Short mmCIF file of C-alpha atoms in Angstrom, two decimals:
data_model
loop_
_atom_site.label_atom_id
_atom_site.label_comp_id
_atom_site.label_asym_id
_atom_site.label_seq_id
_atom_site.Cartn_x
_atom_site.Cartn_y
_atom_site.Cartn_z
CA MET W 1008 -15.54 11.51 -16.20
CA ARG W 1009 -13.76 10.43 -12.76
CA ALA W 1010 -10.66 12.13 -14.34
CA LEU W 1011 -12.13 15.43 -13.83
CA SER W 1012 -12.91 14.36 -9.98
CA VAL W 1013 -9.29 15.63 -9.64
CA PHE W 1014 -10.57 18.80 -8.73
CA GLN W 1015 -12.70 17.95 -5.72
CA PRO W 1016 -10.77 20.32 -3.50
CA GLY W 1017 -9.80 18.02 -0.83
CA ARG W 1018 -8.32 15.75 -3.59
CA PHE W 1019 -6.68 18.76 -5.44
CA TRP W 1020 -5.38 19.82 -2.54
CA ALA W 1021 -3.48 16.90 -1.20
CA LEU W 1022 -2.12 16.62 -4.65
CA LEU W 1023 -0.51 20.35 -4.16
CA ARG W 1024 0.01 20.19 -0.55
CA SER W 1025 2.19 17.37 -1.71
CA ASP W 1026 3.96 18.74 -4.86
CA ALA W 1027 4.73 22.21 -2.49
CA MET W 1028 6.39 19.10 -0.33
CA SER W 1029 8.42 17.60 -2.78
CA VAL W 1030 9.57 21.10 -4.36
CA THR W 1031 10.30 22.84 -1.24
CA ARG W 1032 12.52 19.11 0.08
CA GLU W 1033 14.32 19.58 -3.66
CA PRO W 1034 16.39 23.11 -2.79
CA VAL W 1035 17.78 23.09 -6.50
CA LEU W 1036 14.41 23.36 -8.04
CA LEU W 1037 12.85 25.90 -5.44
CA ILE W 1038 15.85 28.27 -6.31
CA ASN W 1039 15.85 27.56 -10.20
CA PHE W 1040 11.99 29.48 -9.86
CA PHE W 1041 13.15 32.33 -7.63
CA VAL W 1042 16.16 32.85 -9.62
CA ALA W 1043 14.36 33.27 -12.40
CA LEU W 1044 12.18 35.70 -11.08
CA LEU W 1045 15.10 37.69 -10.19
CA LEU W 1046 15.56 38.36 -13.55
CA PRO W 1047 12.85 40.61 -14.58
CA ILE W 1048 13.34 42.14 -11.18
CA ALA W 1049 16.34 43.09 -11.73
CA ILE W 1050 15.70 44.68 -15.12
CA TRP W 1051 12.76 46.73 -13.04
CA GLY W 1052 14.60 48.20 -10.81
CA ALA W 1053 17.47 48.92 -13.08
CA ARG W 1054 15.95 49.83 -16.12
CA SER W 1055 17.48 53.13 -16.64
CA THR W 1056 20.64 52.33 -15.86
CA ILE W 1057 20.81 49.33 -18.51
CA ASP W 1058 19.45 51.72 -20.92
CA ASP W 1059 21.53 54.78 -19.93
CA TYR W 1060 24.97 52.30 -20.34
CA ALA W 1061 23.29 50.48 -24.02
CA THR W 1062 23.05 54.16 -25.43
CA GLN W 1063 26.54 55.41 -24.35
CA THR W 1064 28.23 52.25 -25.11
CA PHE W 1065 26.79 50.75 -28.29
CA ASN W 1066 24.62 53.25 -29.25
CA ILE W 1067 21.17 51.35 -28.81
CA ALA W 1068 18.24 52.94 -27.54
CA ASN W 1069 15.78 51.53 -25.30
CA PHE W 1070 17.63 48.54 -24.31
CA SER W 1071 15.79 46.85 -21.64
CA GLN W 1072 12.81 46.40 -24.34
CA TYR W 1073 14.74 43.75 -26.36
CA LEU W 1074 15.31 41.82 -22.20
CA LEU W 1075 11.71 42.03 -21.77
CA PRO W 1076 10.98 38.71 -23.91
CA PHE W 1077 13.52 36.77 -22.08
CA ALA W 1078 12.32 37.84 -18.59
CA LEU W 1079 8.76 37.16 -19.33
CA ILE W 1080 9.27 33.75 -20.78
CA LEU W 1081 12.62 32.38 -18.79
CA PRO W 1082 10.43 32.24 -15.34
CA ALA W 1083 7.54 30.19 -17.38
CA LEU W 1084 10.37 27.81 -18.73
CA ILE W 1085 11.95 26.97 -15.03
CA ILE W 1086 8.35 26.40 -13.89
CA GLY W 1087 7.59 24.09 -16.56
CA TRP W 1088 11.04 22.55 -16.22
CA VAL W 1089 10.34 22.18 -12.12
CA THR W 1090 7.05 20.33 -13.31
CA GLY W 1091 8.43 18.51 -16.24
CA MET W 1092 11.30 17.02 -13.61
CA LEU W 1093 8.61 16.21 -10.97
CA LEU W 1094 6.56 14.26 -14.12
CA LEU W 1095 9.66 12.81 -14.62
CA GLU W 1096 10.22 11.29 -10.88
CA ASP W 1097 6.95 10.39 -10.88
CA ARG W 1098 7.49 8.08 -14.05
CA ASP W 1099 10.50 6.89 -13.25
CA ASP W 1100 10.05 6.45 -9.01
CA GLY W 1101 6.58 4.62 -10.15
CA PRO W 1102 3.85 6.86 -8.64
CA LEU W 1103 2.20 7.62 -11.77
CA LEU W 1104 1.73 3.53 -12.09
CA ALA W 1105 -0.06 3.58 -8.62
CA LEU W 1106 -2.03 6.88 -9.46
CA GLU W 1107 -2.91 4.99 -12.61
CA VAL W 1108 -5.10 2.33 -10.29
CA THR W 1109 -6.75 5.13 -8.26
CA LEU W 1110 -10.02 7.00 -9.56
CA ILE W 1111 -8.34 9.94 -11.03
CA GLY W 1112 -5.76 7.57 -13.02
CA LYS W 1113 -2.57 8.95 -14.98
CA GLY W 1114 -5.20 11.47 -17.05
CA GLY W 1115 -6.63 13.37 -14.26
CA PHE W 1116 -3.09 13.39 -12.67
CA LEU W 1117 -2.01 15.09 -16.05
CA LEU W 1118 -5.04 17.27 -15.44
CA TYR W 1119 -4.25 18.44 -12.69
CA ARG W 1120 -0.59 19.12 -13.22
CA THR W 1121 -1.48 20.72 -16.56
CA SER W 1122 -3.91 23.38 -14.60
CA ILE W 1123 -1.31 24.01 -12.00
CA ILE W 1124 1.90 24.66 -14.11
CA PHE W 1125 -0.73 26.91 -16.32
CA VAL W 1126 -1.77 29.25 -13.42
CA LEU W 1127 2.15 29.50 -12.08
CA GLY W 1128 3.02 30.50 -15.76
CA PHE W 1129 0.22 32.62 -16.23
CA LEU W 1130 0.68 34.39 -12.85
CA SER W 1131 4.39 34.79 -13.17
CA SER W 1132 4.00 36.33 -16.08
CA LEU W 1133 1.57 38.93 -15.30
CA PHE W 1134 4.09 39.83 -12.55
CA VAL W 1135 6.62 40.47 -15.11
CA LEU W 1136 4.29 42.07 -17.47
CA ALA W 1137 3.16 44.61 -14.60
CA MET W 1138 6.42 45.51 -14.00
CA LEU W 1139 8.02 45.32 -17.36
CA LEU W 1140 5.50 46.52 -19.65
CA PRO W 1141 2.80 48.60 -17.55
CA ASP W 1142 2.09 51.50 -20.20
CA ARG W 1143 0.38 48.13 -22.48
CA PRO W 1144 -2.17 46.51 -19.89
CA GLY W 1145 -4.17 45.43 -23.28
CA VAL W 1146 -1.90 42.69 -24.27
CA HIS W 1147 -1.00 41.34 -20.74
CA LEU W 1148 -3.73 38.77 -20.77
CA LEU W 1149 -3.28 37.23 -24.31
CA LEU W 1150 0.77 37.83 -23.28
CA ALA W 1151 -0.01 35.72 -19.99
CA ILE W 1152 -2.15 32.89 -21.44
CA LEU W 1153 0.70 32.43 -24.31
CA THR W 1154 3.73 32.21 -21.61
CA ALA W 1155 1.33 30.00 -19.28
CA GLN W 1156 1.14 27.63 -22.33
CA GLU W 1157 5.13 28.20 -22.75
CA ALA W 1158 5.31 26.50 -19.34
CA VAL W 1159 2.97 23.71 -20.16
CA MET W 1160 4.80 23.21 -23.01
CA THR W 1161 8.35 22.95 -21.75
CA SER W 1162 6.51 20.66 -19.03
CA PHE W 1163 5.72 18.61 -21.86
CA ILE W 1164 8.78 18.67 -23.74
CA LEU W 1165 11.02 17.31 -21.00
CA VAL W 1166 8.05 13.84 -20.95
CA ALA W 1167 8.16 13.23 -24.10
CA LEU W 1168 12.24 13.02 -25.01
CA ALA W 1169 13.90 12.59 -21.59
CA GLY W 1170 14.48 9.13 -20.63
CA ASN W 1171 15.25 10.53 -17.50
CA LYS W 1172 16.21 12.96 -14.98
CA VAL W 1173 20.11 13.53 -16.44
CA GLU W 1174 18.70 13.75 -19.91
CA GLY W 1175 15.60 15.96 -18.63
CA LEU W 1176 18.72 18.42 -17.53
CA ALA W 1177 20.20 18.33 -20.58
CA LEU W 1178 16.91 18.54 -22.36
CA SER W 1179 16.53 21.69 -20.35
CA LYS W 1180 19.28 23.52 -21.55
CA VAL W 1181 18.34 23.34 -25.06
CA VAL W 1182 14.77 24.30 -23.97
CA ASN W 1183 16.14 27.49 -22.31
CA LEU W 1184 16.73 28.86 -25.83
CA LEU W 1185 13.19 29.12 -26.39
CA ALA W 1186 13.66 32.31 -24.80
CA LEU W 1187 15.87 33.79 -27.37
CA VAL W 1188 13.65 33.45 -29.72
CA PRO W 1189 11.16 36.21 -29.57
CA LEU W 1190 14.12 38.72 -30.48
CA LEU W 1191 13.64 37.56 -34.25
CA ALA W 1192 10.46 39.79 -34.08
CA ILE W 1193 12.59 43.06 -33.65
CA ILE W 1194 13.57 42.43 -37.70
CA ALA W 1195 12.02 44.47 -39.94
CA SER W 1196 11.56 41.95 -42.90
CA PRO W 1197 8.78 39.85 -43.41
CA LEU W 1198 11.38 37.21 -43.57
CA ARG W 1199 10.96 37.28 -39.45
CA LEU W 1200 7.96 34.82 -40.09
CA LEU W 1201 9.76 31.92 -40.77
CA GLY W 1202 10.12 32.10 -37.12
CA GLY W 1203 6.55 31.85 -36.47
CA ILE W 1204 6.93 27.93 -36.50
CA ILE W 1205 7.96 28.36 -32.84
CA PRO W 1206 5.45 29.51 -30.54
CA SER W 1207 7.36 31.55 -28.73
CA PHE W 1208 8.72 33.92 -31.37
CA TRP W 1209 5.01 35.22 -31.21
CA ILE W 1210 5.16 36.55 -27.90
CA GLY W 1211 8.04 38.61 -29.08
CA GLU W 1212 5.89 39.47 -32.79
CA ILE W 1213 3.28 40.83 -30.11
CA ILE W 1214 5.56 43.12 -27.88
CA PHE W 1215 7.68 44.44 -30.64
CA GLN W 1216 5.07 44.57 -33.71
CA GLY W 1217 1.66 44.39 -32.20
CA GLU W 1218 1.39 48.39 -31.77
CA THR W 1219 1.42 48.86 -35.70
CA GLY W 1220 -2.20 47.96 -35.75
CA THR W 1221 -1.85 44.35 -36.64
CA LEU W 1222 -2.33 42.26 -32.67
CA LEU W 1223 -5.97 40.92 -33.89
CA PRO W 1224 -4.50 38.62 -36.53
CA VAL W 1225 -1.14 38.01 -35.18
CA GLY W 1226 -2.90 37.29 -31.31
CA VAL W 1227 -5.03 34.80 -33.16
CA LEU W 1228 -1.99 33.32 -34.98
CA ALA W 1229 -0.25 32.89 -31.74
CA LEU W 1230 -2.97 31.23 -30.16
CA ILE W 1231 -3.10 28.57 -32.86
CA VAL W 1232 -0.03 27.87 -33.37
CA HIS W 1233 0.35 27.60 -29.23
CA ALA W 1234 -2.66 25.23 -29.72
CA GLY W 1235 -1.21 23.20 -32.03
CA ALA W 1236 1.91 22.54 -30.51
CA LEU W 1237 0.28 21.75 -26.75
CA LEU W 1238 -1.55 18.86 -28.50
CA LEU W 1239 1.24 17.91 -30.31
CA LEU W 1240 3.53 17.82 -27.37
CA TYR W 1241 0.40 16.61 -25.30
CA ARG W 1242 0.33 13.44 -27.16
CA GLN W 1243 3.91 12.71 -27.17
CA ALA W 1244 4.07 13.13 -23.41
CA THR W 1245 1.36 11.00 -22.71
CA ARG W 1246 2.54 8.24 -25.10
CA ARG W 1247 5.52 8.45 -23.19
CA ILE W 1248 4.01 7.94 -20.10
CA GLY W 1249 1.57 4.86 -20.78
CA MET N 1319 -13.57 -12.95 -9.26
CA ILE N 1320 -11.43 -12.82 -12.43
CA THR N 1321 -12.03 -14.63 -15.49
CA LEU N 1322 -9.67 -15.07 -18.44
CA ASP N 1323 -10.61 -16.86 -21.19
CA ASP N 1324 -8.25 -17.63 -24.25
CA VAL N 1325 -6.74 -14.43 -23.38
CA SER N 1326 -3.53 -13.29 -25.99
CA PHE N 1327 -1.77 -10.29 -25.73
CA THR N 1328 1.14 -8.99 -27.91
CA TYR N 1329 3.33 -5.79 -26.66
CA PRO N 1330 3.70 -3.29 -29.45
CA GLY N 1331 6.87 -4.01 -31.75
CA SER N 1332 7.23 -7.60 -29.86
CA ALA N 1333 7.32 -10.47 -32.35
CA GLU N 1334 5.88 -12.76 -29.91
CA PRO N 1335 2.75 -12.61 -28.09
CA THR N 1336 3.58 -12.59 -24.12
CA LEU N 1337 0.10 -14.42 -23.65
CA SER N 1338 -0.96 -16.98 -25.58
CA GLY N 1339 -4.34 -17.98 -25.11
CA LEU N 1340 -4.06 -17.70 -21.67
CA SER N 1341 -7.14 -19.34 -19.37
CA LEU N 1342 -7.72 -19.12 -15.59
CA ASP N 1343 -10.29 -17.76 -13.34
CA LEU N 1344 -9.54 -16.65 -9.78
CA ILE N 1345 -12.05 -17.71 -6.92
CA LYS N 1346 -13.62 -15.24 -4.94
CA GLY N 1347 -11.99 -15.76 -1.26
CA GLU N 1348 -8.87 -17.42 -2.53
CA VAL N 1349 -5.42 -16.66 -2.44
CA PHE N 1350 -4.38 -17.36 -6.07
CA GLY N 1351 -0.55 -17.96 -7.21
CA LEU N 1352 0.35 -16.67 -10.55
CA LEU N 1353 4.17 -18.57 -11.02
CA GLY N 1354 6.62 -18.80 -14.08
CA PRO N 1355 10.05 -17.74 -15.15
CA SER N 1356 10.85 -14.00 -15.36
CA GLY N 1357 9.31 -12.46 -18.60
CA SER N 1358 6.80 -14.93 -19.03
CA GLY N 1359 3.70 -12.78 -18.27
CA LYS N 1360 2.65 -12.92 -14.70
CA SER N 1361 2.94 -9.39 -14.23
CA THR N 1362 1.53 -8.68 -17.97
CA THR N 1363 -1.31 -11.08 -16.84
CA GLN N 1364 -2.21 -9.21 -13.36
CA ARG N 1365 -1.60 -5.65 -15.30
CA LEU N 1366 -4.22 -6.91 -17.71
CA ALA N 1367 -6.79 -7.97 -15.25
CA MET N 1368 -6.47 -4.33 -13.88
CA GLY N 1369 -7.73 -2.89 -16.81
CA LEU N 1370 -4.01 -1.28 -17.72
CA LEU N 1371 -3.33 -3.20 -21.04
CA ARG N 1372 -5.04 -2.66 -24.30
CA GLY N 1373 -5.27 -4.87 -27.12
CA PHE N 1374 -5.61 -8.24 -25.90
CA SER N 1375 -7.99 -10.76 -27.63
CA GLY N 1376 -10.14 -13.18 -25.84
CA LYS N 1377 -12.56 -12.48 -22.88
CA ALA N 1378 -11.39 -10.90 -19.68
CA THR N 1379 -13.81 -10.30 -17.00
CA VAL N 1380 -13.25 -9.06 -12.80
CA PHE N 1381 -16.05 -8.73 -10.66
CA GLY N 1382 -18.57 -10.02 -13.63
CA ASP N 1383 -17.48 -6.97 -15.74
CA ALA N 1384 -15.82 -6.97 -19.08
CA VAL N 1385 -12.17 -5.59 -18.53
CA GLY N 1386 -11.90 -2.42 -20.32
CA LYS N 1387 -15.08 -1.47 -20.11
CA VAL N 1388 -15.19 -0.77 -16.39
CA SER N 1389 -15.72 2.76 -14.94
CA ARG N 1390 -13.04 3.79 -12.65
CA ASP N 1391 -14.90 3.09 -10.11
CA PHE N 1392 -13.31 -0.45 -10.14
CA TYR N 1393 -10.30 1.07 -8.80
CA ASN N 1394 -12.11 1.67 -5.60
CA ARG N 1395 -12.57 -1.96 -5.31
CA ILE N 1396 -9.08 -3.16 -6.34
CA GLY N 1397 -5.48 -2.55 -4.20
CA VAL N 1398 -2.35 -3.18 -6.13
CA SER N 1399 0.94 -3.85 -4.64
CA PHE N 1400 3.26 -3.37 -7.38
CA GLU N 1401 6.82 -5.58 -7.99
CA LEU N 1402 8.73 -1.99 -7.38
CA PRO N 1403 7.92 0.93 -5.12
CA THR N 1404 5.87 3.25 -6.58
CA LEU N 1405 6.18 5.94 -3.95
CA TYR N 1406 6.88 9.48 -3.54
CA MET N 1407 10.29 9.51 -2.48
CA ARG N 1408 10.24 13.04 -1.07
CA LEU N 1409 7.42 12.54 1.21
CA THR N 1410 7.28 10.75 4.43
CA ALA N 1411 5.52 7.26 4.78
CA LEU N 1412 2.03 8.84 6.48
CA GLU N 1413 2.60 11.71 3.62
CA ASN N 1414 2.25 9.04 1.18
CA LEU N 1415 -0.62 7.14 2.48
CA ASN N 1416 -2.28 10.34 2.84
CA LEU N 1417 -1.87 11.06 -0.23
CA TYR N 1418 -3.18 8.25 -2.21
CA ALA N 1419 -6.33 8.01 0.47
CA SER N 1420 -7.45 11.39 -0.60
CA LEU N 1421 -7.22 9.67 -4.36
CA TYR N 1422 -10.07 7.44 -3.77
CA SER N 1423 -13.90 7.67 -2.44
CA GLY N 1424 -15.51 6.42 0.37
CA THR N 1425 -14.09 4.76 3.72
CA THR N 1426 -10.42 4.29 3.79
CA LEU N 1427 -8.23 2.91 6.49
CA LYS N 1428 -6.53 4.86 9.02
CA PRO N 1429 -2.68 5.22 7.66
CA MET N 1430 -1.06 4.75 11.02
CA ASP N 1431 -3.30 1.41 11.21
CA LEU N 1432 -1.76 0.36 7.99
CA LEU N 1433 1.99 1.36 9.21
CA ALA N 1434 1.81 -1.07 12.47
CA ARG N 1435 0.15 -4.04 10.67
CA VAL N 1436 3.59 -3.89 8.29
CA GLY N 1437 6.08 -2.69 11.73
CA LEU N 1438 6.43 0.81 10.10
CA GLU N 1439 4.80 2.56 12.72
CA GLY N 1440 8.34 4.31 13.99
CA ASP N 1441 9.13 5.10 10.58
CA ALA N 1442 5.77 7.20 9.93
CA ASN N 1443 7.74 10.28 9.86
CA LYS N 1444 10.51 9.58 7.89
CA ARG N 1445 10.84 10.11 4.41
CA VAL N 1446 10.57 7.26 1.66
CA SER N 1447 14.14 7.84 0.03
CA ALA N 1448 15.57 7.01 3.57
CA PHE N 1449 13.95 3.62 3.78
CA SER N 1450 15.62 0.16 2.57
CA LYS N 1451 14.27 -1.85 -0.35
CA GLY N 1452 12.20 -3.97 2.14
CA MET N 1453 10.61 -1.21 3.96
CA LYS N 1454 9.22 0.24 0.49
CA MET N 1455 7.82 -3.08 0.04
CA ARG N 1456 6.03 -2.77 2.78
CA LEU N 1457 4.94 0.96 2.56
CA ASN N 1458 3.60 -0.25 -0.72
CA LEU N 1459 1.56 -2.97 0.58
CA CYS N 1460 -0.17 0.15 3.07
CA ARG N 1461 -0.90 1.85 -0.60
CA ALA N 1462 -2.31 -1.41 -1.87
CA LEU N 1463 -4.86 -1.56 1.52
CA ILE N 1464 -5.48 2.12 1.74
CA ASN N 1465 -8.77 1.90 0.06
CA ASP N 1466 -10.03 -1.54 1.52
CA PRO N 1467 -10.16 -3.15 -1.33
CA ASP N 1468 -12.05 -6.43 -2.42
CA LEU N 1469 -9.60 -7.50 -4.62
CA LEU N 1470 -5.47 -7.35 -3.97
CA PHE N 1471 -2.89 -7.97 -6.77
CA LEU N 1472 0.25 -8.22 -5.21
CA ASP N 1473 3.28 -8.55 -7.22
CA GLU N 1474 6.37 -9.94 -5.44
CA PRO N 1475 4.94 -9.08 -1.95
CA THR N 1476 8.06 -10.12 0.06
CA THR N 1477 10.72 -9.41 -2.40
CA GLY N 1478 13.79 -7.38 -0.43
CA GLN N 1479 12.50 -8.38 2.93
CA ASP N 1480 14.31 -10.86 5.36
CA PRO N 1481 13.06 -14.22 5.96
CA ALA N 1482 11.43 -12.64 9.55
CA ARG N 1483 10.25 -10.02 8.38
CA ALA N 1484 8.93 -11.98 5.01
CA ARG N 1485 6.95 -14.13 7.20
CA LYS N 1486 5.28 -11.50 8.76
CA THR N 1487 4.05 -10.23 5.25
CA ARG N 1488 2.72 -13.58 4.50
CA ASP N 1489 1.04 -13.83 8.02
CA LEU N 1490 -0.65 -10.48 7.26
CA ILE N 1491 -1.43 -12.13 3.66
CA ARG N 1492 -3.01 -14.54 5.46
CA GLU N 1493 -5.12 -12.72 7.96
CA LEU N 1494 -6.53 -10.61 5.20
CA ASN N 1495 -7.39 -13.29 3.29
CA SER N 1496 -9.43 -14.56 6.22
CA ALA N 1497 -11.02 -11.19 6.61
CA GLY N 1498 -12.39 -11.77 3.26
CA LYS N 1499 -10.12 -10.68 0.86
CA THR N 1500 -9.24 -12.42 -2.61
CA ILE N 1501 -5.59 -12.37 -3.39
CA PHE N 1502 -4.10 -12.84 -6.69
CA LEU N 1503 -0.04 -12.60 -6.05
CA THR N 1504 2.99 -13.70 -8.46
CA THR N 1505 5.94 -15.04 -6.89
CA HIS N 1506 9.33 -16.48 -7.49
CA ASN N 1507 9.45 -17.97 -4.11
CA MET N 1508 7.91 -21.47 -4.18
CA ALA N 1509 7.83 -21.88 -0.97
CA GLU N 1510 5.94 -18.96 0.03
CA ALA N 1511 3.62 -19.95 -2.76
CA ASP N 1512 2.99 -23.24 -1.12
CA GLU N 1513 2.68 -21.55 2.38
CA ILE N 1514 -0.18 -19.59 1.36
CA CYS N 1515 -1.56 -20.04 -1.95
CA HIS N 1516 -5.16 -22.23 -1.93
CA ARG N 1517 -4.52 -22.42 -5.99
CA VAL N 1518 -1.39 -21.72 -7.93
CA GLY N 1519 -1.06 -21.58 -11.52
CA PHE N 1520 1.94 -21.95 -13.92
CA LEU N 1521 2.72 -19.56 -16.48
CA VAL N 1522 4.32 -20.96 -19.05
CA GLU N 1523 4.81 -19.51 -23.05
CA GLY N 1524 1.71 -17.74 -22.26
CA ARG N 1525 -0.21 -20.42 -21.02
CA ALA N 1526 -1.35 -21.29 -17.38
CA ASP N 1527 -1.79 -25.48 -17.91
CA VAL N 1528 -1.60 -26.39 -15.13
CA ILE N 1529 -3.43 -24.99 -12.13
CA ASP N 1530 -4.26 -27.04 -8.68
CA THR N 1531 -3.98 -26.61 -4.97
CA PRO N 1532 0.25 -27.20 -4.27
CA ALA N 1533 -0.95 -30.22 -2.28
CA VAL N 1534 -2.19 -32.22 -5.75
CA LEU N 1535 0.39 -30.77 -7.69
CA LYS N 1536 2.83 -31.94 -5.21
CA LYS N 1537 1.68 -35.29 -5.11
CA ARG N 1538 0.96 -35.36 -8.88
CA HIS N 1539 4.75 -34.60 -9.58
CA GLY N 1540 6.79 -36.60 -6.85
CA GLU N 1541 6.95 -40.40 -5.78
CA ASN N 1542 4.24 -42.03 -3.40
CA ILE N 1543 7.43 -43.51 -1.58
CA LEU N 1544 8.11 -43.11 2.33
CA GLN N 1545 11.56 -42.37 2.57
CA VAL N 1546 13.44 -43.81 6.34
CA VAL N 1547 16.69 -43.40 7.50
CA THR N 1548 18.13 -45.39 10.35
CA ARG N 1549 21.41 -45.79 12.39
CA SER N 1550 22.40 -49.21 13.82
CA GLN N 1551 23.83 -49.95 17.00
CA LYS N 1552 27.32 -49.62 15.29
CA GLY N 1553 26.63 -46.48 13.58
CA GLU N 1554 25.77 -47.97 10.05
CA ARG N 1555 22.97 -45.14 8.42
CA GLN N 1556 20.93 -46.67 5.94
CA VAL N 1557 18.24 -45.23 3.83
CA GLN N 1558 15.42 -47.34 2.91
CA ARG N 1559 12.25 -46.68 0.43
CA PHE N 1560 9.00 -48.01 1.21
CA PRO N 1561 5.92 -47.92 -0.68
CA MET N 1562 3.33 -45.80 0.75
CA THR N 1563 0.49 -47.74 -0.61
CA GLY N 1564 -0.17 -50.58 2.27
CA LEU N 1565 2.54 -49.60 4.29
CA GLY N 1566 0.20 -50.59 7.64
CA GLU N 1567 0.93 -54.05 6.46
CA ASN N 1568 4.04 -53.77 4.78
CA ASP N 1569 6.29 -56.35 6.78
CA ALA N 1570 9.79 -55.20 6.05
CA PHE N 1571 8.86 -51.74 6.68
CA LEU N 1572 7.03 -52.70 9.92
CA SER N 1573 10.33 -54.92 11.37
CA MET N 1574 12.89 -51.74 10.64
CA VAL N 1575 10.42 -49.70 12.93
CA LYS N 1576 10.00 -51.93 15.66
CA ALA N 1577 13.92 -52.51 15.34
CA GLY N 1578 14.07 -48.74 16.35
CA GLY N 1579 17.47 -46.82 14.90
CA VAL N 1580 15.19 -44.40 12.73
CA GLU N 1581 16.61 -41.13 12.29
CA THR N 1582 14.65 -39.13 9.85
CA MET N 1583 10.80 -40.08 7.99
CA HIS N 1584 9.80 -38.41 4.63
CA SER N 1585 7.02 -38.86 2.50
CA LEU N 1586 8.95 -38.32 -1.24
CA GLU N 1587 5.98 -35.99 -2.79
CA ALA N 1588 7.88 -33.67 -5.08
CA SER N 1589 8.43 -29.81 -3.95
CA LEU N 1590 6.77 -26.89 -5.53
CA ASP N 1591 10.03 -26.16 -6.67
CA ASP N 1592 10.29 -29.40 -8.08
CA VAL N 1593 6.95 -28.90 -10.05
CA PHE N 1594 8.19 -25.60 -11.31
CA ILE N 1595 11.23 -27.16 -12.68
CA LYS N 1596 9.23 -29.93 -14.43
CA VAL N 1597 6.63 -27.93 -15.62
CA ALA N 1598 8.56 -24.28 -16.29
CA GLY N 1599 11.55 -25.88 -17.54
CA GLY N 1600 15.05 -25.69 -15.53
CA THR N 1601 16.30 -22.36 -16.25
CA ASP N 1602 15.16 -18.85 -15.35
CA ALA N 1603 15.25 -16.56 -18.61
#
């Protein structure tokens, strides 16, 4: 498997350094990522103020907990968007074609990009969880894995469905709605499980329902749904990039 | 080096085959030019030989191995300059070459040496997004050479270059060939093909039935006649044609030469443009 040779340190570092240079030279991409991280930091810093205000004004207790899924998923979606836009550029500007005639091929390159998205999504999720869900460390690993997959899926959605960067921008608005889907899990009725067809629902289910003793089956289901969606989107994305 | 035997290929969703019974041989050490109208399948033929297309019929081998069954190590031995730039726009020329160099194994060429060969050494640290199309194509050529390949695929290598720069690129292609590299190029520029190709093939309706050296093709499709333009002492211009056969014994020709006043003298073999029009038709898709 020559594609795996993409993980040779020198090769991996060269690709990573090039991506880092590409992102830092396009401020919009870089700023988006940091702005996305500002939201969980702001919630963490103003948690008691937000909760007090919501209690006094709307009579809703612990309002900040409802913001948690959004704050958790948004940075991952932004990471997926940034890397998805880079992939669209690689496809439209031609580097993907040139990569196909190197030792790593497109397959190796996708493997590299996917691993980077996953690691960034995973780390950003751990960062957010440590701030906003410190009292449940037992679910951090599971939530970080699921959220990292959301980042990878976002990237694949852009590549699979967008014809160019402009379409990619438009599509990202729709994709960002996925960050709201976990809120379905606050509904007490079992009918909420209909939302389970959308992977991000399960992140809300783990956050809001996970304390009722159903964490294991919910976690397994969440991993299965995410893996299925990831596989489907991977196939669509690879078909689109040839 | 490359052998295509009765190869046919149809793109998914297309009713008509792009390649239909194509056969050609690329001999080690030659510069072979595949010529033909736009959309005739020149780039498709190259991509098939690079192992980038699946689902073709017929037999295709490169370096003696069946196309599609070679390992990825195959890509260490080939270099490809695509018709359009395939570069990272936000990176500099040097950063692009360093990145691509890292994606091959074995010895790679020094990026600065390559940039100097195409006259881009002064632009090494400029971002590619600031390059003209011609500069991007020159950098594309550097990228194709970075792994010091045995076989080079060049798709319209002088696109976007002014005549002086295009001449330098052609000189470079000849130098590379002299250094032992086999070159498979496609071009719309017949003069370019005539100048640098040992053999050319015309791809028409998915086949290349006409393959030979430019000299033989020009002779075969032209007239074996010498055209002489003379001007008399009174200033009258006269055009005369003489069969090339037995020219040394042609009294009329010899008299005319002795009389003086010859302005120009040209043999009327066809140009490669003429051959193209005769073989491929006069209209471009």
